[in-house]
Amino acid sequence: MGEQTQTQTTPRTVAKIPPEVLSRFADAGVDLESMFSAGHLGNRMGVELVEATSDRVVGTLPVEGNTQPYGLLHGGASAVLAEHLGSIGATLYAGPTKVAVGVELNCTHHRGLRSGTVTGTATPVHRGRTMATYEVVITDDQDRRVCTSRLTCLIRDVAPNGADASA
């Protein structure tokens, strides 16, 4: 049946964030490279961030190691990639004094894959004062659409101690 190998677990670094964006967040005491690492789950799954601006966030995920029992790319893996990329876009849009919190994610899966790498590209659908919505299109190595996702994030003020102000 499906493959159950574990992928690399070392932290991934941000490949391409414009220097002015890095500086804007660094001036506010925010380390974007740490903030945008894929975290424990994303690292285990092999998520890699390729580029990131508030207008476009791109990342990849290997199919191998992220399959369901029948050997196909797990829908939850696509969801993890989509939420990661959309959240980064919303965070960059919101700025260093805000926090973007995912409140809705939906995914439509178009085709199954057994191998290769998928690439997700998040672009804004709506960006307002308190919400940001990103569409994330996930494609295979042949640029065929695998999944279409939409993530909506609530944008909140960051409390002085760094916690979400609504907590």
Tab-separated table of C-alpha atoms in Angstrom:
chain	number	residue	atom	x	y	z
A	1	MET	CA	0.000	0.000	0.000
A	2	GLY	CA	1.097	3.598	0.632
A	3	GLU	CA	4.547	4.699	1.527
A	4	GLN	CA	5.145	5.702	5.128
A	5	THR	CA	8.623	7.216	5.089
A	6	GLN	CA	9.462	10.221	7.198
A	7	THR	CA	10.832	13.302	5.472
A	8	GLN	CA	13.580	15.649	6.581
A	9	THR	CA	13.016	17.364	9.939
A	10	THR	CA	15.661	20.101	9.898
A	11	PRO	CA	14.389	23.668	9.868
A	12	ARG	CA	14.039	25.308	6.459
A	13	THR	CA	15.109	28.885	5.830
A	14	VAL	CA	13.258	31.491	3.854
A	15	ALA	CA	14.647	31.579	0.336
A	16	LYS	CA	13.349	34.832	-1.090
A	17	ILE	CA	11.848	37.610	1.013
A	18	PRO	CA	12.617	41.125	-0.235
A	19	PRO	CA	15.182	42.936	1.942
A	20	GLU	CA	12.795	45.834	2.605
A	21	VAL	CA	10.246	43.385	4.031
A	22	LEU	CA	12.856	41.699	6.226
A	23	SER	CA	14.012	45.110	7.443
A	24	ARG	CA	10.454	46.322	8.182
A	25	PHE	CA	9.799	43.331	10.430
A	26	ALA	CA	13.312	43.265	11.954
A	27	ASP	CA	12.919	46.927	12.971
A	28	ALA	CA	9.848	45.796	14.950
A	29	GLY	CA	11.813	42.956	16.590
A	30	VAL	CA	10.257	40.163	14.502
A	31	ASP	CA	12.456	37.403	13.047
A	32	LEU	CA	10.597	36.475	9.851
A	33	GLU	CA	12.872	33.564	9.016
A	34	SER	CA	11.997	31.881	12.314
A	35	MET	CA	8.374	32.924	12.119
A	36	PHE	CA	8.004	31.500	8.607
A	37	SER	CA	9.818	28.247	9.211
A	38	ALA	CA	7.404	25.429	8.526
A	39	GLY	CA	7.264	24.490	12.219
A	40	HIS	CA	7.450	20.923	13.476
A	41	LEU	CA	4.630	19.643	11.271
A	42	GLY	CA	5.767	21.419	8.126
A	43	ASN	CA	9.385	20.398	8.675
A	44	ARG	CA	8.406	16.731	9.073
A	45	MET	CA	6.419	17.033	5.863
A	46	GLY	CA	9.257	18.714	3.950
A	47	VAL	CA	7.597	22.088	3.320
A	48	GLU	CA	9.983	24.626	1.783
A	49	LEU	CA	9.281	28.318	1.352
A	50	VAL	CA	10.528	29.559	-2.033
A	51	GLU	CA	9.436	33.217	-2.067
A	52	ALA	CA	7.261	35.469	0.029
A	53	THR	CA	5.659	38.881	-0.357
A	54	SER	CA	2.161	40.000	0.611
A	55	ASP	CA	1.191	39.671	-3.078
A	56	ARG	CA	2.607	36.198	-3.752
A	57	VAL	CA	3.870	33.370	-1.555
A	58	VAL	CA	5.328	30.206	-3.117
A	59	GLY	CA	6.335	26.961	-1.418
A	60	THR	CA	6.864	23.293	-2.190
A	61	LEU	CA	6.050	19.941	-0.615
A	62	PRO	CA	7.278	16.467	-1.630
A	63	VAL	CA	4.601	13.888	-2.381
A	64	GLU	CA	6.725	11.053	-1.011
A	65	GLY	CA	6.232	10.756	2.743
A	66	ASN	CA	2.949	12.675	2.577
A	67	THR	CA	0.625	10.047	1.190
A	68	GLN	CA	-2.529	8.356	2.452
A	69	PRO	CA	-2.734	4.532	2.716
A	70	TYR	CA	-3.430	4.101	-1.018
A	71	GLY	CA	-0.209	5.874	-1.943
A	72	LEU	CA	-1.762	9.137	-3.129
A	73	LEU	CA	-0.876	12.609	-1.864
A	74	HIS	CA	-2.872	13.091	1.337
A	75	GLY	CA	-5.444	15.887	1.180
A	76	GLY	CA	-4.299	17.018	4.604
A	77	ALA	CA	-0.801	17.574	3.217
A	78	SER	CA	-2.244	19.953	0.621
A	79	ALA	CA	-4.160	21.688	3.413
A	80	VAL	CA	-0.980	22.130	5.484
A	81	LEU	CA	0.842	23.664	2.514
A	82	ALA	CA	-2.107	25.955	1.700
A	83	GLU	CA	-2.519	27.205	5.267
A	84	HIS	CA	1.209	27.786	5.661
A	85	LEU	CA	1.483	29.843	2.465
A	86	GLY	CA	-1.750	31.806	2.926
A	87	SER	CA	-0.872	32.628	6.531
A	88	ILE	CA	2.497	33.991	5.478
A	89	GLY	CA	0.863	36.229	2.866
A	90	ALA	CA	-1.674	37.517	5.398
A	91	THR	CA	1.047	38.151	7.978
A	92	LEU	CA	3.149	40.117	5.509
A	93	TYR	CA	0.088	42.127	4.503
A	94	ALA	CA	-0.921	42.802	8.129
A	95	GLY	CA	2.535	44.049	9.110
A	96	PRO	CA	4.715	43.654	12.191
A	97	THR	CA	2.214	45.098	14.691
A	98	LYS	CA	-0.541	42.622	13.760
A	99	VAL	CA	-1.055	38.876	13.830
A	100	ALA	CA	-2.905	36.880	11.171
A	101	VAL	CA	-4.905	33.914	12.473
A	102	GLY	CA	-6.507	31.392	10.132
A	103	VAL	CA	-10.276	31.132	10.631
A	104	GLU	CA	-11.359	29.167	7.543
A	105	LEU	CA	-9.640	26.842	5.101
A	106	ASN	CA	-11.277	25.007	2.251
A	107	CYS	CA	-9.613	22.711	-0.252
A	108	THR	CA	-10.847	21.197	-3.490
A	109	HIS	CA	-8.684	18.293	-4.660
A	110	HIS	CA	-8.528	17.898	-8.442
A	111	ARG	CA	-6.127	15.016	-9.053
A	112	GLY	CA	-4.154	12.403	-7.164
A	113	LEU	CA	-0.367	12.105	-7.215
A	114	ARG	CA	1.952	9.285	-6.216
A	115	SER	CA	5.328	10.993	-6.647
A	116	GLY	CA	7.091	14.254	-7.340
A	117	THR	CA	6.778	17.635	-5.738
A	118	VAL	CA	3.810	19.964	-5.500
A	119	THR	CA	4.138	23.736	-5.612
A	120	GLY	CA	1.674	26.061	-3.923
A	121	THR	CA	1.195	29.685	-4.918
A	122	ALA	CA	-0.842	31.942	-2.633
A	123	THR	CA	-2.285	35.181	-3.982
A	124	PRO	CA	-4.693	37.619	-2.305
A	125	VAL	CA	-8.411	37.501	-3.038
A	126	HIS	CA	-9.351	40.130	-0.410
A	127	ARG	CA	-7.290	42.208	1.988
A	128	GLY	CA	-9.109	44.429	4.425
A	129	ARG	CA	-8.541	45.984	7.814
A	130	THR	CA	-9.560	42.911	9.834
A	131	MET	CA	-9.510	40.010	7.343
A	132	ALA	CA	-7.351	38.735	4.514
A	133	THR	CA	-8.278	35.917	2.140
A	134	TYR	CA	-5.774	34.107	-0.064
A	135	GLU	CA	-6.316	31.612	-2.867
A	136	VAL	CA	-3.682	28.900	-2.950
A	137	VAL	CA	-3.247	26.969	-6.187
A	138	ILE	CA	-1.248	23.753	-5.805
A	139	THR	CA	0.240	22.237	-8.959
A	140	ASP	CA	2.317	19.173	-9.832
A	141	ASP	CA	5.671	18.960	-11.631
A	142	GLN	CA	3.855	19.291	-14.989
A	143	ASP	CA	2.066	22.472	-13.814
A	144	ARG	CA	-1.290	20.649	-13.619
A	145	ARG	CA	-3.651	21.835	-10.889
A	146	VAL	CA	-3.786	19.358	-7.986
A	147	CYS	CA	-5.713	21.411	-5.439
A	148	THR	CA	-7.383	24.792	-5.113
A	149	SER	CA	-7.613	26.202	-1.598
A	150	ARG	CA	-8.888	29.361	0.025
A	151	LEU	CA	-7.678	30.576	3.424
A	152	THR	CA	-9.267	33.423	5.371
A	153	CYS	CA	-7.281	34.954	8.222
A	154	LEU	CA	-8.478	37.291	10.940
A	155	ILE	CA	-6.079	40.205	11.483
A	156	ARG	CA	-5.669	41.219	15.119
A	157	ASP	CA	-3.442	43.625	17.033
A	158	VAL	CA	-0.465	42.094	18.797
A	159	ALA	CA	-0.608	42.631	22.552
A	160	PRO	CA	2.443	44.270	24.162
A	161	ASN	CA	3.759	40.886	25.368
A	162	GLY	CA	3.529	39.460	21.824
A	163	ALA	CA	0.303	37.508	22.361
A	164	ASP	CA	-2.824	37.958	20.260
A	165	ALA	CA	-4.778	40.897	21.725
A	166	SER	CA	-8.010	38.916	21.668
A	167	ALA	CA	-6.631	36.119	23.848
